[in-house]
């Protein structure tokens, strides 16, 4: 199918409203066209016998790669360090050592094939400033000597597969060529095997501990919002939760119980909380607070009341859980764990 403008020639066929074009229409169009031509600088010059002024072609503004940095929030001082922020256990780490210092523009051009792709897991780019010797994100007006690209091996949703790892290697190789740099060699099969191991750890320790609070009456949305404000929860859209500033995932959530409208459920993510923060104390403290306001009881997630014996057993199991995580070099509440379990 052709467009309307391809189907109809205004000088030969019907008018846009479907009416046949008459001789009067053609004469009127010719007068209008002639008037427009006379008004143009080129035709005015011809009428006066003067050469027409040359028309300069429109200049295409050259795209500045550094403009992309204007849309990003400024990096905090904590973003810069004398050591790169890398984790060999949970990330693919590739260091690009350039033979010559490179500018911000060159860094952006080199990293564009990496930044423009979604590999399925978080990818980070860090550069080393030539003069301050600090590692951090790419900034305007700087000169760098090295670049490090990291790709997380797994998340709660997926592990890095062979296709994504291959695409990552190809993007990094393009950056190596742009910077004329030396880089580490990435073995895709080894990366995929390591990703599966990390995903298994996430699945094993990504448990959630839930307790319920059952009141005497229905917990409406308005009641839940009031409880959130009274008990120190944040309301983010339809979510009621508590989270740390350095983690995108909440460590404690308040949820409805579809099977019992008189009940709310508190869900704790133990891996995101360091044992020193006493996460069980925070969980049962919130539960006690809500129970007092609802004139209700603390229960398990199915509605069975919890007694002192059950709480002691939960505490014992939590200590064993944290010890098992530490043996795997996954200390709860650390930056490594927050990245993996977020």
mmCIF file of C-alpha atoms in Angstrom:
data_model
loop_
_atom_site.group_PDB
_atom_site.id
_atom_site.type_symbol
_atom_site.label_atom_id
_atom_site.label_comp_id
_atom_site.label_asym_id
_atom_site.label_seq_id
_atom_site.Cartn_x
_atom_site.Cartn_y
_atom_site.Cartn_z
ATOM 1 C CA UNK A 1 0.000 0.000 0.000
ATOM 2 C CA UNK A 2 1.251 3.437 -0.918
ATOM 3 C CA UNK A 3 0.865 6.523 1.156
ATOM 4 C CA UNK A 4 -1.706 9.209 0.351
ATOM 5 C CA UNK A 5 0.988 11.406 -1.220
ATOM 6 C CA UNK A 6 2.206 8.587 -3.451
ATOM 7 C CA UNK A 7 -1.301 7.750 -4.665
ATOM 8 C CA UNK A 8 -2.250 11.276 -5.743
ATOM 9 C CA UNK A 9 -0.306 13.717 -7.881
ATOM 10 C CA UNK A 10 -1.738 17.171 -6.976
ATOM 11 C CA UNK A 11 -0.987 18.538 -10.470
ATOM 12 C CA UNK A 12 -2.642 15.703 -12.383
ATOM 13 C CA UNK A 13 -5.180 13.808 -10.350
ATOM 14 C CA UNK A 14 -8.063 14.584 -8.015
ATOM 15 C CA UNK A 15 -7.960 17.037 -5.139
ATOM 16 C CA UNK A 16 -7.421 15.709 -1.606
ATOM 17 C CA UNK A 17 -11.141 15.981 -0.880
ATOM 18 C CA UNK A 18 -11.905 13.670 -3.843
ATOM 19 C CA UNK A 19 -13.313 16.429 -6.077
ATOM 20 C CA UNK A 20 -12.123 16.308 -9.760
ATOM 21 C CA UNK A 21 -9.553 18.959 -10.594
ATOM 22 C CA UNK A 22 -10.998 21.665 -12.885
ATOM 23 C CA UNK A 23 -9.244 24.061 -15.233
ATOM 24 C CA UNK A 24 -9.912 26.918 -12.781
ATOM 25 C CA UNK A 25 -8.113 24.914 -10.069
ATOM 26 C CA UNK A 26 -5.045 24.509 -12.257
ATOM 27 C CA UNK A 27 -4.921 28.210 -13.155
ATOM 28 C CA UNK A 28 -5.238 29.212 -9.498
ATOM 29 C CA UNK A 29 -2.446 26.815 -8.478
ATOM 30 C CA UNK A 30 -0.131 28.185 -11.182
ATOM 31 C CA UNK A 31 -0.729 31.757 -9.952
ATOM 32 C CA UNK A 32 -0.008 30.744 -6.371
ATOM 33 C CA UNK A 33 3.143 28.880 -7.408
ATOM 34 C CA UNK A 34 4.380 31.843 -9.465
ATOM 35 C CA UNK A 35 3.828 34.184 -6.525
ATOM 36 C CA UNK A 36 5.885 31.967 -4.268
ATOM 37 C CA UNK A 37 8.692 31.740 -6.818
ATOM 38 C CA UNK A 38 8.833 35.521 -7.189
ATOM 39 C CA UNK A 39 9.217 35.940 -3.481
ATOM 40 C CA UNK A 40 12.264 33.700 -3.266
ATOM 41 C CA UNK A 41 15.714 35.379 -3.187
ATOM 42 C CA UNK A 42 16.896 33.347 -6.160
ATOM 43 C CA UNK A 43 14.038 34.413 -8.474
ATOM 44 C CA UNK A 44 14.190 38.047 -7.284
ATOM 45 C CA UNK A 45 17.825 38.133 -8.250
ATOM 46 C CA UNK A 46 17.056 36.695 -11.669
ATOM 47 C CA UNK A 47 14.333 39.324 -12.239
ATOM 48 C CA UNK A 48 16.849 42.101 -11.504
ATOM 49 C CA UNK A 49 19.523 40.529 -13.708
ATOM 50 C CA UNK A 50 21.804 39.833 -10.759
ATOM 51 C CA UNK A 51 23.475 36.520 -10.018
ATOM 52 C CA UNK A 52 21.759 34.578 -7.286
ATOM 53 C CA UNK A 53 23.503 34.386 -3.948
ATOM 54 C CA UNK A 54 24.863 30.934 -3.263
ATOM 55 C CA UNK A 55 22.817 28.933 -0.788
ATOM 56 C CA UNK A 56 24.922 27.324 1.910
ATOM 57 C CA UNK A 57 23.968 23.766 2.762
ATOM 58 C CA UNK A 58 22.667 23.252 6.270
ATOM 59 C CA UNK A 59 25.469 22.320 8.598
ATOM 60 C CA UNK A 60 24.920 19.152 10.572
ATOM 61 C CA UNK A 61 25.971 19.647 14.144
ATOM 62 C CA UNK A 62 28.543 17.068 15.107
ATOM 63 C CA UNK A 63 27.326 14.882 17.936
ATOM 64 C CA UNK A 64 29.347 15.278 21.122
ATOM 65 C CA UNK A 65 29.663 12.003 23.064
ATOM 66 C CA UNK A 66 30.231 13.945 26.294
ATOM 67 C CA UNK A 67 26.662 15.286 26.147
ATOM 68 C CA UNK A 68 25.468 11.917 27.401
ATOM 69 C CA UNK A 69 27.214 12.674 30.712
ATOM 70 C CA UNK A 70 25.001 15.732 31.247
ATOM 71 C CA UNK A 71 21.961 13.477 31.717
ATOM 72 C CA UNK A 72 23.646 11.448 34.471
ATOM 73 C CA UNK A 73 23.722 12.557 38.120
ATOM 74 C CA UNK A 74 27.108 13.821 39.298
ATOM 75 C CA UNK A 75 29.297 11.144 40.856
ATOM 76 C CA UNK A 76 29.713 11.342 44.627
ATOM 77 C CA UNK A 77 33.136 11.492 46.243
ATOM 78 C CA UNK A 78 32.647 7.889 47.403
ATOM 79 C CA UNK A 79 32.593 6.836 43.734
ATOM 80 C CA UNK A 80 36.349 7.475 43.428
ATOM 81 C CA UNK A 81 39.041 5.311 45.001
ATOM 82 C CA UNK A 82 42.707 4.466 44.618
ATOM 83 C CA UNK A 83 41.618 0.894 43.920
ATOM 84 C CA UNK A 84 39.040 -0.264 41.385
ATOM 85 C CA UNK A 85 35.738 -1.574 42.745
ATOM 86 C CA UNK A 86 35.829 -5.169 41.474
ATOM 87 C CA UNK A 87 34.804 -8.608 42.745
ATOM 88 C CA UNK A 88 36.586 -11.530 41.102
ATOM 89 C CA UNK A 89 34.221 -14.024 42.761
ATOM 90 C CA UNK A 90 30.965 -12.636 41.388
ATOM 91 C CA UNK A 91 32.002 -10.671 38.286
ATOM 92 C CA UNK A 92 33.795 -11.044 34.981
ATOM 93 C CA UNK A 93 36.609 -8.504 35.253
ATOM 94 C CA UNK A 94 38.432 -7.228 32.165
ATOM 95 C CA UNK A 95 41.179 -4.601 32.456
ATOM 96 C CA UNK A 96 42.126 -2.541 29.399
ATOM 97 C CA UNK A 97 45.600 -0.993 29.640
ATOM 98 C CA UNK A 98 45.910 1.658 26.959
ATOM 99 C CA UNK A 99 49.272 2.234 25.311
ATOM 100 C CA UNK A 100 48.579 5.976 25.371
ATOM 101 C CA UNK A 101 46.426 8.197 27.616
ATOM 102 C CA UNK A 102 42.890 8.652 26.294
ATOM 103 C CA UNK A 103 40.328 11.427 26.687
ATOM 104 C CA UNK A 104 36.762 11.370 27.980
ATOM 105 C CA UNK A 105 35.502 11.389 24.393
ATOM 106 C CA UNK A 106 37.651 8.386 23.519
ATOM 107 C CA UNK A 107 36.494 6.576 26.661
ATOM 108 C CA UNK A 108 32.856 7.127 25.731
ATOM 109 C CA UNK A 109 33.381 6.027 22.145
ATOM 110 C CA UNK A 110 35.259 2.918 23.256
ATOM 111 C CA UNK A 111 32.644 1.965 25.844
ATOM 112 C CA UNK A 112 29.637 2.687 23.617
ATOM 113 C CA UNK A 113 29.346 -0.927 22.307
ATOM 114 C CA UNK A 114 29.276 -2.075 25.944
ATOM 115 C CA UNK A 115 26.911 0.584 27.294
ATOM 116 C CA UNK A 116 24.442 0.129 24.434
ATOM 117 C CA UNK A 117 23.786 -3.549 25.171
ATOM 118 C CA UNK A 118 21.806 -5.406 27.803
ATOM 119 C CA UNK A 119 23.711 -8.522 28.827
ATOM 120 C CA UNK A 120 21.056 -9.557 31.330
ATOM 121 C CA UNK A 121 23.162 -8.774 34.419
ATOM 122 C CA UNK A 122 24.623 -5.490 35.724
ATOM 123 C CA UNK A 123 27.651 -4.146 33.841
ATOM 124 C CA UNK A 124 29.971 -1.430 35.201
ATOM 125 C CA UNK A 125 32.748 0.655 33.628
ATOM 126 C CA UNK A 126 35.534 2.313 35.628
ATOM 127 C CA UNK A 127 38.471 4.384 34.434
ATOM 128 C CA UNK A 128 41.740 5.487 36.056
ATOM 129 C CA UNK A 129 42.486 9.209 35.958
ATOM 130 C CA UNK A 130 45.936 9.975 34.549
ATOM 131 C CA UNK A 131 46.681 12.709 37.101
ATOM 132 C CA UNK A 132 44.753 11.862 40.301
ATOM 133 C CA UNK A 133 45.377 8.103 39.875
ATOM 134 C CA UNK A 134 41.855 7.502 41.197
ATOM 135 C CA UNK A 135 39.413 4.981 39.769
ATOM 136 C CA UNK A 136 35.809 5.992 39.110
ATOM 137 C CA UNK A 137 33.138 6.607 36.481
ATOM 138 C CA UNK A 138 33.835 8.498 33.247
ATOM 139 C CA UNK A 139 33.761 12.282 33.827
ATOM 140 C CA UNK A 140 33.854 15.288 31.521
ATOM 141 C CA UNK A 141 37.182 16.838 30.562
ATOM 142 C CA UNK A 142 39.488 14.145 31.954
ATOM 143 C CA UNK A 143 42.342 11.997 30.686
ATOM 144 C CA UNK A 144 42.676 8.328 31.559
ATOM 145 C CA UNK A 145 45.241 5.535 31.374
ATOM 146 C CA UNK A 146 43.212 2.395 32.095
ATOM 147 C CA UNK A 147 39.650 1.085 31.898
ATOM 148 C CA UNK A 148 38.040 -1.812 33.749
ATOM 149 C CA UNK A 149 34.792 -3.420 32.611
ATOM 150 C CA UNK A 150 32.941 -5.776 34.964
ATOM 151 C CA UNK A 151 29.885 -7.927 34.309
ATOM 152 C CA UNK A 152 28.003 -9.587 37.177
ATOM 153 C CA UNK A 153 27.864 -13.359 36.750
ATOM 154 C CA UNK A 154 24.354 -13.879 38.102
ATOM 155 C CA UNK A 155 21.343 -12.248 39.733
ATOM 156 C CA UNK A 156 18.247 -13.593 41.487
ATOM 157 C CA UNK A 157 16.588 -13.922 38.066
ATOM 158 C CA UNK A 158 19.271 -15.449 35.859
ATOM 159 C CA UNK A 159 22.862 -16.568 35.343
ATOM 160 C CA UNK A 160 25.073 -15.324 32.543
ATOM 161 C CA UNK A 161 24.709 -17.728 29.600
ATOM 162 C CA UNK A 162 27.018 -18.473 26.674
ATOM 163 C CA UNK A 163 25.274 -16.055 24.299
ATOM 164 C CA UNK A 164 25.409 -13.102 26.697
ATOM 165 C CA UNK A 165 29.004 -13.867 27.641
ATOM 166 C CA UNK A 166 29.978 -14.031 23.960
ATOM 167 C CA UNK A 167 28.269 -10.697 23.258
ATOM 168 C CA UNK A 168 30.115 -9.178 26.206
ATOM 169 C CA UNK A 169 33.474 -10.421 24.923
ATOM 170 C CA UNK A 170 32.754 -9.012 21.448
ATOM 171 C CA UNK A 171 31.816 -5.605 22.901
ATOM 172 C CA UNK A 172 34.960 -5.519 25.048
ATOM 173 C CA UNK A 173 37.125 -6.455 22.053
ATOM 174 C CA UNK A 174 35.652 -3.488 20.174
ATOM 175 C CA UNK A 175 36.670 -1.228 23.062
ATOM 176 C CA UNK A 176 40.173 -2.729 23.020
ATOM 177 C CA UNK A 177 40.508 -1.870 19.336
ATOM 178 C CA UNK A 178 39.246 1.694 19.812
ATOM 179 C CA UNK A 179 41.699 2.400 22.644
ATOM 180 C CA UNK A 180 44.572 0.396 21.110
ATOM 181 C CA UNK A 181 44.862 -1.326 24.480
ATOM 182 C CA UNK A 182 46.087 -4.597 25.930
ATOM 183 C CA UNK A 183 43.394 -6.594 27.732
ATOM 184 C CA UNK A 184 42.765 -9.792 29.635
ATOM 185 C CA UNK A 185 41.519 -12.798 27.700
ATOM 186 C CA UNK A 186 38.025 -13.965 28.662
ATOM 187 C CA UNK A 187 37.303 -17.696 28.418
ATOM 188 C CA UNK A 188 33.562 -17.947 27.765
ATOM 189 C CA UNK A 189 33.054 -21.585 28.925
ATOM 190 C CA UNK A 190 34.807 -20.832 32.229
ATOM 191 C CA UNK A 191 32.671 -17.721 32.709
ATOM 192 C CA UNK A 192 29.450 -19.665 32.126
ATOM 193 C CA UNK A 193 30.504 -22.385 34.582
ATOM 194 C CA UNK A 194 31.367 -19.783 37.228
ATOM 195 C CA UNK A 195 28.040 -18.039 36.613
ATOM 196 C CA UNK A 196 26.135 -21.256 37.314
ATOM 197 C CA UNK A 197 27.980 -21.685 40.602
ATOM 198 C CA UNK A 198 27.158 -18.130 41.695
ATOM 199 C CA UNK A 199 23.504 -18.574 40.727
ATOM 200 C CA UNK A 200 23.348 -21.745 42.846
ATOM 201 C CA UNK A 201 24.588 -19.759 45.866
ATOM 202 C CA UNK A 202 21.979 -17.066 45.255
ATOM 203 C CA UNK A 203 19.206 -19.662 45.081
ATOM 204 C CA UNK A 204 20.431 -21.368 48.262
ATOM 205 C CA UNK A 205 20.738 -18.271 50.424
ATOM 206 C CA UNK A 206 18.076 -16.057 48.866
ATOM 207 C CA UNK A 207 15.412 -17.266 51.306
ATOM 208 C CA UNK A 208 12.726 -15.079 52.834
ATOM 209 C CA UNK A 209 11.465 -15.359 56.389
ATOM 210 C CA UNK A 210 7.827 -14.419 56.911
ATOM 211 C CA UNK A 211 5.703 -13.815 59.982
ATOM 212 C CA UNK A 212 2.107 -12.657 60.089
ATOM 213 C CA UNK A 213 0.054 -10.333 62.225
ATOM 214 C CA UNK A 214 -3.622 -11.222 62.453
ATOM 215 C CA UNK A 215 -6.030 -8.563 63.668
ATOM 216 C CA UNK A 216 -9.645 -8.599 64.711
ATOM 217 C CA UNK A 217 -10.938 -6.830 61.602
ATOM 218 C CA UNK A 218 -10.187 -6.413 57.929
ATOM 219 C CA UNK A 219 -6.929 -4.610 57.088
ATOM 220 C CA UNK A 220 -7.865 -2.091 54.409
ATOM 221 C CA UNK A 221 -5.438 -0.241 52.168
ATOM 222 C CA UNK A 222 -5.923 2.892 54.268
ATOM 223 C CA UNK A 223 -5.135 0.926 57.435
ATOM 224 C CA UNK A 224 -1.985 -0.509 55.844
ATOM 225 C CA UNK A 225 -0.775 2.965 54.853
ATOM 226 C CA UNK A 226 -1.388 4.229 58.379
ATOM 227 C CA UNK A 227 0.588 1.292 59.798
ATOM 228 C CA UNK A 228 3.417 2.033 57.395
ATOM 229 C CA UNK A 229 3.742 5.605 58.618
ATOM 230 C CA UNK A 230 3.444 4.637 62.277
ATOM 231 C CA UNK A 231 5.960 1.764 62.099
ATOM 232 C CA UNK A 232 8.735 3.374 60.039
ATOM 233 C CA UNK A 233 8.041 1.818 56.613
ATOM 234 C CA UNK A 234 8.422 3.647 53.322
ATOM 235 C CA UNK A 235 5.618 3.671 50.760
ATOM 236 C CA UNK A 236 6.924 3.326 47.199
ATOM 237 C CA UNK A 237 3.943 3.164 44.858
ATOM 238 C CA UNK A 238 2.050 0.060 45.893
ATOM 239 C CA UNK A 239 4.981 -1.291 47.965
ATOM 240 C CA UNK A 240 5.423 -0.888 51.719
ATOM 241 C CA UNK A 241 9.023 -1.640 52.675
ATOM 242 C CA UNK A 242 12.252 -0.845 54.494
ATOM 243 C CA UNK A 243 15.527 -0.669 52.573
ATOM 244 C CA UNK A 244 19.084 0.533 52.967
ATOM 245 C CA UNK A 245 20.277 3.493 50.911
ATOM 246 C CA UNK A 246 23.002 1.421 49.234
ATOM 247 C CA UNK A 247 20.716 -1.399 48.067
ATOM 248 C CA UNK A 248 17.959 -1.461 45.458
ATOM 249 C CA UNK A 249 16.084 -4.307 47.169
ATOM 250 C CA UNK A 250 14.174 -3.994 50.468
ATOM 251 C CA UNK A 251 15.242 -6.056 53.466
ATOM 252 C CA UNK A 252 11.747 -5.957 55.000
ATOM 253 C CA UNK A 253 8.336 -5.748 53.308
ATOM 254 C CA UNK A 254 4.748 -5.524 54.521
ATOM 255 C CA UNK A 255 2.380 -7.557 52.340
ATOM 256 C CA UNK A 256 -1.323 -8.415 52.384
ATOM 257 C CA UNK A 257 -2.448 -11.992 52.869
ATOM 258 C CA UNK A 258 -4.897 -12.834 50.044
ATOM 259 C CA UNK A 259 -6.202 -15.820 52.008
ATOM 260 C CA UNK A 260 -7.009 -13.770 55.138
ATOM 261 C CA UNK A 261 -8.043 -10.095 54.813
ATOM 262 C CA UNK A 262 -7.569 -9.608 58.589
ATOM 263 C CA UNK A 263 -3.846 -10.333 58.285
ATOM 264 C CA UNK A 264 -0.650 -8.663 57.091
ATOM 265 C CA UNK A 265 2.608 -10.487 56.398
ATOM 266 C CA UNK A 266 6.097 -9.170 57.205
ATOM 267 C CA UNK A 267 8.753 -10.630 54.892
ATOM 268 C CA UNK A 268 12.435 -10.440 55.849
ATOM 269 C CA UNK A 269 15.352 -10.951 53.435
ATOM 270 C CA UNK A 270 18.077 -12.142 55.867
ATOM 271 C CA UNK A 271 20.939 -12.043 53.333
ATOM 272 C CA UNK A 272 20.614 -8.271 52.986
ATOM 273 C CA UNK A 273 21.085 -7.651 56.720
ATOM 274 C CA UNK A 274 24.323 -8.008 58.671
ATOM 275 C CA UNK A 275 23.860 -10.103 61.849
ATOM 276 C CA UNK A 276 25.097 -7.144 63.894
ATOM 277 C CA UNK A 277 22.015 -5.200 62.780
ATOM 278 C CA UNK A 278 19.810 -7.746 64.595
ATOM 279 C CA UNK A 279 17.397 -8.319 61.697
ATOM 280 C CA UNK A 280 15.252 -10.745 63.701
ATOM 281 C CA UNK A 281 14.867 -8.110 66.382
ATOM 282 C CA UNK A 282 13.755 -5.631 63.720
ATOM 283 C CA UNK A 283 11.312 -8.166 62.264
ATOM 284 C CA UNK A 284 9.641 -9.072 65.556
ATOM 285 C CA UNK A 285 9.819 -5.471 66.751
ATOM 286 C CA UNK A 286 7.761 -4.370 63.729
ATOM 287 C CA UNK A 287 5.420 -7.333 64.219
ATOM 288 C CA UNK A 288 4.826 -6.432 67.876
ATOM 289 C CA UNK A 289 4.202 -2.803 66.953
ATOM 290 C CA UNK A 290 1.652 -3.722 64.290
ATOM 291 C CA UNK A 291 -0.009 -6.323 66.550
ATOM 292 C CA UNK A 292 -0.530 -3.715 69.233
ATOM 293 C CA UNK A 293 -2.138 -1.320 66.765
ATOM 294 C CA UNK A 294 -4.377 -4.021 65.254
ATOM 295 C CA UNK A 295 -5.147 -5.634 68.613
ATOM 296 C CA UNK A 296 -3.911 -8.847 67.037
ATOM 297 C CA UNK A 297 -1.488 -11.767 67.370
ATOM 298 C CA UNK A 298 1.851 -12.636 65.793
ATOM 299 C CA UNK A 299 1.580 -15.782 63.683
ATOM 300 C CA UNK A 300 3.468 -17.710 61.066
ATOM 301 C CA UNK A 301 2.684 -16.975 57.424
ATOM 302 C CA UNK A 302 -0.265 -19.400 57.496
ATOM 303 C CA UNK A 303 -1.905 -17.786 60.532
ATOM 304 C CA UNK A 304 -0.792 -20.173 63.315
ATOM 305 C CA UNK A 305 0.208 -18.185 66.440
ATOM 306 C CA UNK A 306 3.928 -18.131 67.309
ATOM 307 C CA UNK A 307 4.978 -18.852 70.859
ATOM 308 C CA UNK A 308 8.296 -18.187 72.651
ATOM 309 C CA UNK A 309 9.584 -21.645 71.713
ATOM 310 C CA UNK A 310 9.092 -21.041 67.983
ATOM 311 C CA UNK A 311 10.873 -17.680 68.210
ATOM 312 C CA UNK A 312 13.867 -19.315 69.943
ATOM 313 C CA UNK A 313 14.049 -21.976 67.230
ATOM 314 C CA UNK A 314 13.907 -19.344 64.467
ATOM 315 C CA UNK A 315 16.774 -17.498 66.165
ATOM 316 C CA UNK A 316 18.890 -20.670 66.303
ATOM 317 C CA UNK A 317 18.266 -21.444 62.632
ATOM 318 C CA UNK A 318 19.160 -17.895 61.658
ATOM 319 C CA UNK A 319 22.551 -18.170 63.358
ATOM 320 C CA UNK A 320 23.260 -21.367 61.419
ATOM 321 C CA UNK A 321 22.124 -19.664 58.220
ATOM 322 C CA UNK A 322 24.535 -16.741 58.674
ATOM 323 C CA UNK A 323 27.411 -19.083 59.527
ATOM 324 C CA UNK A 324 26.806 -21.098 56.353
ATOM 325 C CA UNK A 325 26.800 -17.919 54.256
ATOM 326 C CA UNK A 326 30.091 -16.797 55.786
ATOM 327 C CA UNK A 327 31.715 -20.136 54.912
ATOM 328 C CA UNK A 328 30.874 -19.417 51.266
ATOM 329 C CA UNK A 329 32.479 -15.932 51.515
ATOM 330 C CA UNK A 330 29.013 -14.400 51.381
ATOM 331 C CA UNK A 331 28.871 -12.320 54.542
ATOM 332 C CA UNK A 332 25.306 -11.068 54.920
ATOM 333 C CA UNK A 333 24.751 -7.360 54.468
ATOM 334 C CA UNK A 334 28.030 -6.762 52.638
ATOM 335 C CA UNK A 335 28.316 -4.943 49.342
ATOM 336 C CA UNK A 336 28.946 -8.207 47.498
ATOM 337 C CA UNK A 337 25.796 -9.815 48.850
ATOM 338 C CA UNK A 338 23.628 -6.755 48.291
ATOM 339 C CA UNK A 339 24.639 -6.734 44.622
ATOM 340 C CA UNK A 340 23.882 -10.424 44.189
ATOM 341 C CA UNK A 341 20.580 -10.549 46.067
ATOM 342 C CA UNK A 342 19.145 -7.162 45.032
#
